[in-house]
Amino acid sequence: MNFQLSDLATLTPHMVLVGTALLVLMVEAFGHGNRRPEATWISLLGIVIAAATTGMVCHENSVGFSGMLAADGYTAFFYVIIYVVGALTMLISADYLKSERREHGEYHALVLLAMVGMMLMAGATHLMLFFLALETMSIAIYALEGVESCFKYFLLGAFASGFMLYGIALVYASVGTTQIHAIMEQLATVKGIGESPLLLAGVALIAVGFLFKVAAFPFHSWTPDVYQGAPTSVTAFMATGVKAAVFAAFFRIFTIAFPATAPIMTSAFWVIAVATMTMGNFAAIAQTDLKRMLAYSSIAHAGYLMVGIITATPEAGVGMLFYLLTYAFMNIGAFACIIMVSKQGEGRTNLDDLSGLGFKYPLLGAALTIFMFSMAGLPPTAGFIGKFLLFKAAINEGYIWLAVLGVLNSAASVYFYLRVIVYLYFKPRPEDAPTGLRAGSAITIATAIAVGVILVLGVLPGAVVRLAEAAVTVF
């Protein structure tokens, strides 16, 4: 590996976020009085500065650190998604952490460091850099979750990381490199993937690690318990940021490094995608807790996004990028509404607690309705456009039954998403029900931004679609 000083420019956004995380900790440690409210705004400023430097770093397709870290349009698009997730998480966390008495600078620093890991995953063109980035993100997430949900996620996550690292080792033993473009060149000389069972085993183990991180069937069992046990703002961050970062690496690695395994892996992914969306949707129907319902919903959305991995074309990449961006807004917006409804100690997250709130708090009811419509894929929301782009790409590549089953699953999901709206507007509010919302200015701004983006992209998606098309030209 030949290190050059110019390579450091590739890390400019990452260094800004790391510096911001350290600054937040310094303010917490040495500031006079209660300096915690400043942590939110310092973190947001750091995210804005990092976003401003991204355009300078990724203005042309390049690779730094001897081909380990890409600075291209695809990477930049995912950086934007991660900035959106981080900024919205900071906004919905401000009043929530204060009311939960969990307002510490360490929280903001861990979110920023998790974002650094996500960004490195999105740009990694080397399997070992990807693994280090994955662990950087995961360790920060473990610390954010709290004791109850952390333990289960940590144990299962450690096994998944072990599978992935062993798979990387097997790939290296087979082709002598872990740089994804070099792997592609080596596999081009292999007559048939069946001639290298060691390589196929390595690819399968790497796939297991990816499937665990995106909560795909049958590696999804941790998701409902972890989502319910973690603080709601952390759940929102996990459900969006982790999914975006993992799918960014999933698509890049399997599209560039392992196209030779497509005849075998595609069939397996096809079955997993259908099982994931079906299990997620039908399990969500039985849930009465909003966080568990959204956890199973997240599993189902992972199944839809797997369509992009299976299709593995630039058109599918466009659909996946657009979907992940809109998913960040609608999912964090939904969790923001849960935060506003709930009270200290994570109470009031059941469907019954929404009874009559649509008329009592019209703006909250309208926002939550829009988020549910978007998750269900109903027009005129961005969620409809995202699913349309994914399923269209699948049909164009001949995966007609996969698209049909995806549409049928999306139709089935309408039941539990609309059930939320039924409780909002058609269930009477008990007379002894508690009143008041946990709605400060920051979380209100975040919710309004999410609603606006979902509606605008549902009607005028062209600009973002063109940006996504430019981003996938690297493939």
Short mmCIF file of C-alpha atoms in Angstrom, two decimals:
data_model
loop_
_atom_site.label_atom_id
_atom_site.label_comp_id
_atom_site.label_asym_id
_atom_site.label_seq_id
_atom_site.Cartn_x
_atom_site.Cartn_y
_atom_site.Cartn_z
CA MET A 1 0.00 0.00 0.00
CA ASN A 2 1.43 3.36 -1.10
CA PHE A 3 0.23 6.20 1.11
CA GLN A 4 0.14 9.72 -0.30
CA LEU A 5 -0.76 12.97 1.45
CA SER A 6 -3.37 13.62 -1.23
CA ASP A 7 -5.24 10.56 0.04
CA LEU A 8 -6.12 12.48 3.19
CA ALA A 9 -8.38 14.73 1.10
CA THR A 10 -10.62 11.70 0.56
CA LEU A 11 -11.13 11.56 4.33
CA THR A 12 -12.04 15.24 4.77
CA PRO A 13 -15.75 14.69 5.61
CA HIS A 14 -14.84 11.85 7.97
CA MET A 15 -12.23 13.94 9.78
CA VAL A 16 -14.73 16.79 10.19
CA LEU A 17 -17.18 14.45 11.91
CA VAL A 18 -14.50 12.90 14.12
CA GLY A 19 -13.31 16.40 15.09
CA THR A 20 -16.90 17.41 15.87
CA ALA A 21 -17.34 14.32 18.06
CA LEU A 22 -14.19 15.21 20.02
CA LEU A 23 -15.33 18.82 20.34
CA VAL A 24 -18.69 17.72 21.74
CA LEU A 25 -16.92 15.61 24.35
CA MET A 26 -14.62 18.49 25.28
CA VAL A 27 -17.58 20.85 25.71
CA GLU A 28 -19.29 18.27 27.90
CA ALA A 29 -16.20 17.73 30.02
CA PHE A 30 -14.94 21.28 30.46
CA GLY A 31 -17.97 23.50 29.84
CA HIS A 32 -19.40 25.51 32.73
CA GLY A 33 -22.88 24.53 33.89
CA ASN A 34 -25.22 22.54 31.68
CA ARG A 35 -23.61 22.61 28.23
CA ARG A 36 -25.59 19.71 26.83
CA PRO A 37 -28.05 21.67 24.64
CA GLU A 38 -25.06 23.02 22.70
CA ALA A 39 -24.07 19.45 21.80
CA THR A 40 -27.01 19.14 19.41
CA TRP A 41 -26.24 22.35 17.55
CA ILE A 42 -22.47 21.73 17.46
CA SER A 43 -23.17 18.28 16.00
CA LEU A 44 -25.52 19.71 13.39
CA LEU A 45 -22.92 22.32 12.43
CA GLY A 46 -20.32 19.56 12.04
CA ILE A 47 -22.67 17.60 9.76
CA VAL A 48 -23.30 20.69 7.62
CA ILE A 49 -19.55 21.36 7.26
CA ALA A 50 -18.91 17.70 6.38
CA ALA A 51 -21.66 17.89 3.75
CA ALA A 52 -20.08 21.03 2.28
CA THR A 53 -16.72 19.27 1.92
CA THR A 54 -18.26 16.24 0.23
CA GLY A 55 -18.77 18.09 -3.04
CA MET A 56 -15.09 19.00 -3.15
CA VAL A 57 -13.97 15.44 -2.39
CA CYS A 58 -16.35 13.58 -4.71
CA HIS A 59 -16.53 16.00 -7.65
CA GLU A 60 -14.77 13.43 -9.83
CA ASN A 61 -14.57 9.67 -9.58
CA SER A 62 -11.35 8.79 -7.77
CA VAL A 63 -9.97 6.21 -5.36
CA GLY A 64 -7.66 6.86 -2.44
CA PHE A 65 -5.40 4.78 -0.22
CA SER A 66 -4.25 2.44 -2.99
CA GLY A 67 -7.73 1.59 -4.15
CA MET A 68 -9.32 1.10 -0.73
CA LEU A 69 -11.70 4.07 -0.50
CA ALA A 70 -13.75 5.47 -3.39
CA ALA A 71 -14.69 9.13 -3.77
CA ASP A 72 -17.28 8.94 -6.54
CA GLY A 73 -20.88 9.89 -7.18
CA TYR A 74 -22.22 6.67 -5.68
CA THR A 75 -20.32 7.31 -2.46
CA ALA A 76 -21.43 10.96 -2.38
CA PHE A 77 -25.10 10.00 -2.73
CA PHE A 78 -24.87 7.71 0.28
CA TYR A 79 -22.95 10.36 2.21
CA VAL A 80 -25.97 12.62 1.69
CA ILE A 81 -28.32 9.92 3.00
CA ILE A 82 -26.12 9.47 6.07
CA TYR A 83 -25.99 13.24 6.67
CA VAL A 84 -29.79 13.35 6.45
CA VAL A 85 -30.12 10.48 8.90
CA GLY A 86 -27.62 12.03 11.32
CA ALA A 87 -29.13 15.52 11.19
CA LEU A 88 -32.71 14.30 11.64
CA THR A 89 -31.60 12.03 14.49
CA MET A 90 -29.99 14.99 16.26
CA LEU A 91 -33.16 17.04 15.87
CA ILE A 92 -35.55 14.38 17.14
CA SER A 93 -33.17 13.58 20.01
CA ALA A 94 -32.89 17.09 21.47
CA ASP A 95 -36.05 17.25 23.59
CA TYR A 96 -36.39 13.47 23.82
CA LEU A 97 -33.07 13.01 25.61
CA LYS A 98 -33.83 15.88 27.97
CA SER A 99 -37.17 14.43 29.00
CA GLU A 100 -35.65 10.95 29.37
CA ARG A 101 -32.76 12.39 31.44
CA ARG A 102 -30.28 10.84 29.02
CA GLU A 103 -28.85 14.07 27.66
CA HIS A 104 -25.11 13.49 27.50
CA GLY A 105 -22.46 14.63 25.07
CA GLU A 106 -21.39 11.03 24.62
CA TYR A 107 -24.66 10.34 22.82
CA HIS A 108 -23.94 12.92 20.12
CA ALA A 109 -20.33 11.80 19.80
CA LEU A 110 -21.37 8.17 19.32
CA VAL A 111 -23.90 9.13 16.64
CA LEU A 112 -21.21 11.08 14.79
CA LEU A 113 -18.70 8.23 15.05
CA ALA A 114 -21.31 5.75 13.86
CA MET A 115 -21.86 8.04 10.86
CA VAL A 116 -18.11 7.89 10.12
CA GLY A 117 -18.30 4.09 10.05
CA MET A 118 -21.35 4.24 7.76
CA MET A 119 -19.57 6.59 5.37
CA LEU A 120 -16.49 4.38 5.20
CA MET A 121 -18.74 1.40 4.45
CA ALA A 122 -20.40 3.30 1.61
CA GLY A 123 -17.06 4.16 0.02
CA ALA A 124 -15.09 0.99 0.78
CA THR A 125 -13.63 -0.79 -2.25
CA HIS A 126 -11.61 -3.18 -0.12
CA LEU A 127 -13.13 -5.95 1.97
CA MET A 128 -10.92 -5.32 4.99
CA LEU A 129 -11.70 -1.59 5.03
CA PHE A 130 -15.36 -2.49 4.78
CA PHE A 131 -15.06 -4.83 7.76
CA LEU A 132 -13.25 -2.22 9.88
CA ALA A 133 -15.88 0.36 8.96
CA LEU A 134 -18.65 -2.10 9.84
CA GLU A 135 -17.17 -2.67 13.29
CA THR A 136 -16.64 1.08 13.83
CA MET A 137 -20.33 1.62 13.16
CA SER A 138 -21.46 -1.41 15.15
CA ILE A 139 -19.50 -0.60 18.32
CA ALA A 140 -20.98 2.90 18.40
CA ILE A 141 -24.47 1.48 17.87
CA TYR A 142 -23.98 -1.07 20.66
CA ALA A 143 -23.08 1.73 23.07
CA LEU A 144 -26.09 3.83 22.01
CA GLU A 145 -28.66 1.09 22.52
CA GLY A 146 -28.44 0.62 26.27
CA VAL A 147 -28.04 -2.53 28.32
CA GLU A 148 -31.28 -4.36 27.56
CA SER A 149 -31.22 -4.37 23.75
CA CYS A 150 -27.44 -4.08 23.42
CA PHE A 151 -26.64 -7.50 24.87
CA LYS A 152 -28.71 -9.49 22.39
CA TYR A 153 -27.60 -7.42 19.40
CA PHE A 154 -23.96 -7.59 20.51
CA LEU A 155 -23.92 -11.38 20.83
CA LEU A 156 -25.67 -12.04 17.53
CA GLY A 157 -23.74 -9.26 15.82
CA ALA A 158 -20.45 -10.76 16.98
CA PHE A 159 -21.39 -14.09 15.39
CA ALA A 160 -22.39 -12.36 12.15
CA SER A 161 -19.11 -10.41 12.11
CA GLY A 162 -17.23 -13.65 12.66
CA PHE A 163 -18.98 -15.28 9.69
CA MET A 164 -18.19 -12.28 7.51
CA LEU A 165 -14.53 -12.12 8.52
CA TYR A 166 -14.11 -15.85 7.93
CA GLY A 167 -15.75 -15.41 4.52
CA ILE A 168 -13.29 -12.62 3.67
CA ALA A 169 -10.44 -14.91 4.70
CA LEU A 170 -11.73 -17.68 2.41
CA VAL A 171 -12.03 -15.25 -0.49
CA TYR A 172 -8.47 -14.09 0.10
CA ALA A 173 -7.28 -17.67 0.22
CA SER A 174 -8.99 -18.31 -3.12
CA VAL A 175 -7.97 -15.26 -5.15
CA GLY A 176 -5.09 -13.72 -3.19
CA THR A 177 -6.62 -10.25 -2.76
CA THR A 178 -9.41 -8.42 -0.91
CA GLN A 179 -9.61 -5.42 -3.26
CA ILE A 180 -12.96 -5.75 -5.01
CA HIS A 181 -11.82 -4.75 -8.52
CA ALA A 182 -8.89 -7.15 -8.26
CA ILE A 183 -11.27 -9.91 -7.13
CA MET A 184 -13.39 -9.25 -10.22
CA GLU A 185 -10.33 -9.57 -12.46
CA GLN A 186 -9.29 -12.81 -10.78
CA LEU A 187 -12.76 -14.32 -11.08
CA ALA A 188 -12.86 -13.45 -14.77
CA THR A 189 -10.22 -16.13 -15.30
CA VAL A 190 -12.22 -18.82 -13.47
CA LYS A 191 -14.08 -21.09 -15.89
CA GLY A 192 -16.84 -21.96 -13.46
CA ILE A 193 -17.57 -20.89 -9.91
CA GLY A 194 -18.30 -24.53 -9.08
CA GLU A 195 -14.62 -25.27 -9.56
CA SER A 196 -13.80 -23.18 -6.48
CA PRO A 197 -15.96 -24.36 -3.56
CA LEU A 198 -13.69 -22.46 -1.15
CA LEU A 199 -14.47 -19.18 -2.90
CA LEU A 200 -18.18 -19.96 -3.03
CA ALA A 201 -18.18 -20.70 0.70
CA GLY A 202 -16.44 -17.39 1.36
CA VAL A 203 -18.98 -15.44 -0.71
CA ALA A 204 -21.83 -17.22 1.08
CA LEU A 205 -20.41 -16.32 4.52
CA ILE A 206 -19.98 -12.69 3.49
CA ALA A 207 -23.59 -12.71 2.31
CA VAL A 208 -24.68 -14.07 5.72
CA GLY A 209 -23.04 -11.08 7.41
CA PHE A 210 -24.80 -8.66 5.07
CA LEU A 211 -28.17 -10.37 5.54
CA PHE A 212 -27.85 -10.17 9.32
CA LYS A 213 -27.07 -6.46 9.25
CA VAL A 214 -30.05 -5.64 7.01
CA ALA A 215 -32.31 -7.94 9.10
CA ALA A 216 -33.23 -10.26 6.24
CA PHE A 217 -34.90 -13.62 6.81
CA PRO A 218 -33.81 -15.89 8.49
CA PHE A 219 -31.34 -13.57 10.25
CA HIS A 220 -33.98 -11.12 11.46
CA SER A 221 -34.91 -12.43 14.91
CA TRP A 222 -32.92 -9.76 16.79
CA THR A 223 -34.72 -6.84 15.17
CA PRO A 224 -38.05 -6.52 17.07
CA ASP A 225 -36.50 -6.90 20.53
CA VAL A 226 -33.60 -4.56 19.80
CA TYR A 227 -35.81 -1.90 18.20
CA GLN A 228 -38.27 -2.03 21.10
CA GLY A 229 -35.62 -2.01 23.82
CA ALA A 230 -33.44 0.78 22.44
CA PRO A 231 -34.25 4.47 22.99
CA THR A 232 -36.66 5.56 20.26
CA SER A 233 -34.26 8.05 18.70
CA VAL A 234 -31.57 5.35 18.50
CA THR A 235 -34.07 2.97 16.94
CA ALA A 236 -34.77 5.56 14.24
CA PHE A 237 -31.05 6.00 13.63
CA MET A 238 -30.47 2.24 13.38
CA ALA A 239 -33.44 1.56 11.14
CA THR A 240 -32.29 4.08 8.55
CA GLY A 241 -28.55 4.75 8.78
CA VAL A 242 -27.41 1.16 9.28
CA LYS A 243 -29.66 -0.09 6.49
CA ALA A 244 -28.41 2.57 4.05
CA ALA A 245 -24.73 1.92 4.81
CA VAL A 246 -25.01 -1.86 4.58
CA PHE A 247 -26.98 -1.80 1.32
CA ALA A 248 -24.45 0.66 -0.12
CA ALA A 249 -21.64 -1.84 0.50
CA PHE A 250 -23.83 -4.85 -0.38
CA PHE A 251 -24.63 -3.51 -3.85
CA ARG A 252 -21.09 -2.31 -4.60
CA ILE A 253 -19.32 -5.47 -3.45
CA PHE A 254 -21.63 -8.02 -5.06
CA THR A 255 -22.01 -6.04 -8.28
CA ILE A 256 -18.29 -5.40 -8.78
CA ALA A 257 -16.46 -8.22 -6.99
CA PHE A 258 -18.77 -11.23 -7.30
CA PRO A 259 -20.76 -11.09 -10.54
CA ALA A 260 -19.38 -14.55 -11.36
CA THR A 261 -21.37 -15.96 -8.42
CA ALA A 262 -24.64 -14.50 -9.71
CA PRO A 263 -26.04 -17.77 -11.16
CA ILE A 264 -25.89 -19.35 -7.70
CA MET A 265 -26.34 -16.41 -5.31
CA THR A 266 -29.19 -14.78 -7.23
CA SER A 267 -31.44 -17.80 -6.73
CA ALA A 268 -30.74 -17.78 -3.00
CA PHE A 269 -31.29 -14.03 -2.73
CA TRP A 270 -34.56 -14.37 -4.68
CA VAL A 271 -35.97 -16.78 -2.10
CA ILE A 272 -34.61 -14.72 0.82
CA ALA A 273 -36.11 -11.49 -0.54
CA VAL A 274 -39.59 -12.99 -0.91
CA ALA A 275 -39.41 -14.68 2.50
CA THR A 276 -38.19 -11.46 4.13
CA MET A 277 -40.90 -9.19 2.79
CA THR A 278 -43.61 -11.79 3.41
CA MET A 279 -42.56 -12.62 6.96
CA GLY A 280 -42.05 -8.95 7.84
CA ASN A 281 -45.44 -7.85 6.59
CA PHE A 282 -47.48 -10.68 8.09
CA ALA A 283 -45.67 -10.49 11.43
CA ALA A 284 -46.32 -6.73 11.55
CA ILE A 285 -50.06 -7.37 11.24
CA ALA A 286 -50.10 -9.08 14.65
CA GLN A 287 -48.25 -6.29 16.49
CA THR A 288 -49.92 -3.83 18.84
CA ASP A 289 -46.74 -2.01 19.87
CA LEU A 290 -45.77 0.70 17.38
CA LYS A 291 -42.01 0.15 17.70
CA ARG A 292 -42.32 -3.60 17.14
CA MET A 293 -44.64 -2.97 14.21
CA LEU A 294 -42.08 -0.64 12.63
CA ALA A 295 -39.36 -3.21 13.34
CA TYR A 296 -41.18 -5.84 11.29
CA SER A 297 -41.95 -3.16 8.72
CA SER A 298 -38.19 -2.51 8.50
CA ILE A 299 -37.65 -6.21 7.83
CA ALA A 300 -40.20 -6.09 5.01
CA HIS A 301 -38.50 -3.03 3.49
CA ALA A 302 -35.21 -4.94 3.55
CA GLY A 303 -36.97 -7.53 1.39
CA TYR A 304 -38.01 -4.86 -1.11
CA LEU A 305 -34.46 -3.48 -1.22
CA MET A 306 -33.11 -6.97 -1.86
CA VAL A 307 -34.82 -6.69 -5.25
CA GLY A 308 -32.10 -4.19 -6.17
CA ILE A 309 -29.36 -6.62 -5.11
CA ILE A 310 -30.92 -9.42 -7.15
CA THR A 311 -31.44 -7.34 -10.27
CA ALA A 312 -27.95 -5.80 -9.97
CA THR A 313 -28.27 -3.31 -12.83
CA PRO A 314 -27.70 0.46 -12.88
CA GLU A 315 -31.49 0.89 -13.15
CA ALA A 316 -31.96 -1.20 -10.01
CA GLY A 317 -29.25 0.85 -8.32
CA VAL A 318 -31.19 4.03 -9.08
CA GLY A 319 -34.30 2.55 -7.49
CA MET A 320 -32.37 1.40 -4.44
CA LEU A 321 -30.71 4.80 -3.92
CA PHE A 322 -33.99 6.68 -4.26
CA TYR A 323 -35.75 4.20 -1.97
CA LEU A 324 -33.13 4.45 0.78
CA LEU A 325 -33.21 8.26 0.72
CA THR A 326 -36.97 8.43 1.01
CA TYR A 327 -37.00 5.61 3.58
CA ALA A 328 -34.77 7.72 5.82
CA PHE A 329 -37.27 10.57 5.85
CA MET A 330 -40.44 8.51 6.30
CA ASN A 331 -39.01 6.19 8.93
CA ILE A 332 -37.38 8.85 11.09
CA GLY A 333 -40.53 10.92 10.72
CA ALA A 334 -42.66 8.04 11.99
CA PHE A 335 -40.39 7.53 15.00
CA ALA A 336 -40.49 11.28 15.65
CA CYS A 337 -44.27 11.03 15.93
CA ILE A 338 -43.90 8.12 18.36
CA ILE A 339 -41.53 10.23 20.47
CA MET A 340 -44.03 13.08 20.56
CA VAL A 341 -46.85 10.77 21.64
CA SER A 342 -44.85 8.80 24.19
CA LYS A 343 -43.92 9.94 27.66
CA GLN A 344 -40.91 9.48 29.90
CA GLY A 345 -39.98 5.83 30.34
CA GLU A 346 -41.01 4.79 26.82
CA GLY A 347 -44.70 4.64 27.69
CA ARG A 348 -47.60 5.14 25.28
CA THR A 349 -46.21 3.33 22.26
CA ASN A 350 -49.20 1.02 21.79
CA LEU A 351 -51.78 1.49 19.05
CA ASP A 352 -54.43 2.22 21.69
CA ASP A 353 -52.49 5.29 22.73
CA LEU A 354 -53.14 6.81 19.30
CA SER A 355 -56.92 6.67 19.73
CA GLY A 356 -58.50 9.99 18.76
CA LEU A 357 -55.19 11.83 18.45
CA GLY A 358 -55.85 12.68 14.80
CA PHE A 359 -58.58 15.14 15.80
CA LYS A 360 -56.98 16.28 19.05
CA TYR A 361 -53.66 17.06 17.33
CA PRO A 362 -54.46 17.53 13.61
CA LEU A 363 -50.88 18.28 12.47
CA LEU A 364 -49.49 15.23 14.23
CA GLY A 365 -52.25 13.07 12.77
CA ALA A 366 -51.64 14.39 9.27
CA ALA A 367 -47.87 13.84 9.53
CA LEU A 368 -48.21 10.27 10.79
CA THR A 369 -50.80 9.55 8.07
CA ILE A 370 -48.38 10.73 5.37
CA PHE A 371 -45.59 8.57 6.79
CA MET A 372 -47.83 5.50 6.86
CA PHE A 373 -48.99 6.16 3.28
CA SER A 374 -45.39 6.44 2.12
CA MET A 375 -44.32 3.22 3.85
CA ALA A 376 -47.26 1.43 2.27
CA GLY A 377 -46.17 2.75 -1.13
CA LEU A 378 -49.32 4.75 -1.84
CA PRO A 379 -49.27 7.76 -4.19
CA PRO A 380 -48.61 10.67 -4.14
CA THR A 381 -45.79 9.91 -1.69
CA ALA A 382 -42.10 9.19 -2.29
CA GLY A 383 -42.54 5.63 -1.05
CA PHE A 384 -44.66 4.85 -4.12
CA ILE A 385 -41.96 6.16 -6.47
CA GLY A 386 -39.25 4.14 -4.70
CA LYS A 387 -41.13 0.86 -5.01
CA PHE A 388 -42.11 1.65 -8.60
CA LEU A 389 -38.47 2.16 -9.59
CA LEU A 390 -37.33 -1.06 -7.90
CA PHE A 391 -40.08 -3.26 -9.31
CA LYS A 392 -39.74 -1.70 -12.77
CA ALA A 393 -36.03 -2.57 -12.82
CA ALA A 394 -36.85 -6.16 -11.80
CA ILE A 395 -39.43 -6.55 -14.58
CA ASN A 396 -37.04 -5.16 -17.19
CA GLU A 397 -34.51 -7.84 -16.22
CA GLY A 398 -37.08 -10.63 -16.41
CA TYR A 399 -37.78 -11.02 -12.68
CA ILE A 400 -41.50 -10.71 -13.24
CA TRP A 401 -42.63 -13.05 -10.45
CA LEU A 402 -40.32 -11.33 -7.99
CA ALA A 403 -41.93 -7.99 -8.85
CA VAL A 404 -45.44 -9.49 -8.64
CA LEU A 405 -44.77 -10.95 -5.21
CA GLY A 406 -43.28 -7.62 -4.12
CA VAL A 407 -46.41 -5.77 -5.22
CA LEU A 408 -48.66 -8.30 -3.47
CA ASN A 409 -46.64 -7.93 -0.28
CA SER A 410 -46.85 -4.17 -0.54
CA ALA A 411 -50.61 -4.47 -0.89
CA ALA A 412 -50.77 -6.71 2.20
CA SER A 413 -48.81 -4.15 4.20
CA VAL A 414 -51.53 -1.57 3.62
CA TYR A 415 -53.59 -3.30 6.29
CA PHE A 416 -51.32 -2.59 9.26
CA TYR A 417 -50.26 0.85 8.02
CA LEU A 418 -53.86 1.96 7.59
CA ARG A 419 -54.71 0.45 10.99
CA VAL A 420 -52.61 3.25 12.50
CA ILE A 421 -54.81 5.78 10.71
CA VAL A 422 -57.95 3.99 11.92
CA TYR A 423 -56.80 4.45 15.51
CA LEU A 424 -55.94 8.09 14.86
CA TYR A 425 -59.32 9.07 13.47
CA PHE A 426 -61.90 6.33 14.08
CA LYS A 427 -61.24 5.14 17.63
CA PRO A 428 -62.73 7.22 20.46
CA ARG A 429 -60.28 8.81 22.85
CA PRO A 430 -60.72 7.52 26.43
CA GLU A 431 -61.72 10.22 28.87
CA ASP A 432 -58.93 9.30 31.28
CA ALA A 433 -56.24 9.25 28.57
CA PRO A 434 -53.17 11.37 29.35
CA THR A 435 -52.83 14.63 27.46
CA GLY A 436 -49.95 16.60 26.05
CA LEU A 437 -47.24 15.92 23.51
CA ARG A 438 -43.48 15.81 23.85
CA ALA A 439 -43.09 18.24 20.95
CA GLY A 440 -40.27 20.77 21.13
CA SER A 441 -39.16 23.02 18.31
CA ALA A 442 -36.35 20.72 17.09
CA ILE A 443 -38.47 17.61 16.68
CA THR A 444 -41.25 19.67 15.09
CA ILE A 445 -38.77 21.01 12.51
CA ALA A 446 -37.50 17.49 11.77
CA THR A 447 -41.05 16.17 11.28
CA ALA A 448 -42.01 19.07 9.03
CA ILE A 449 -38.90 18.54 6.89
CA ALA A 450 -39.65 14.83 6.56
CA VAL A 451 -43.27 15.47 5.54
CA GLY A 452 -42.24 18.10 2.99
CA VAL A 453 -39.57 15.93 1.35
CA ILE A 454 -41.86 12.89 1.12
CA LEU A 455 -44.60 14.89 -0.59
CA VAL A 456 -42.27 16.80 -2.91
CA LEU A 457 -40.41 13.67 -4.04
CA GLY A 458 -43.71 11.88 -4.49
CA VAL A 459 -44.81 14.50 -7.02
CA LEU A 460 -41.48 15.74 -8.43
CA PRO A 461 -38.93 12.91 -8.14
CA GLY A 462 -37.05 13.79 -11.34
CA ALA A 463 -34.15 15.75 -9.85
CA VAL A 464 -33.25 13.08 -7.29
CA VAL A 465 -33.68 10.29 -9.85
CA ARG A 466 -31.23 12.05 -12.17
CA LEU A 467 -28.74 12.40 -9.33
CA ALA A 468 -29.12 8.69 -8.59
CA GLU A 469 -28.60 7.88 -12.28
CA ALA A 470 -25.39 9.90 -12.28
CA ALA A 471 -24.28 8.15 -9.06
CA VAL A 472 -24.57 4.62 -10.50
CA THR A 473 -22.53 5.37 -13.62
CA VAL A 474 -19.53 3.96 -11.72
CA PHE A 475 -21.04 0.51 -12.32
#
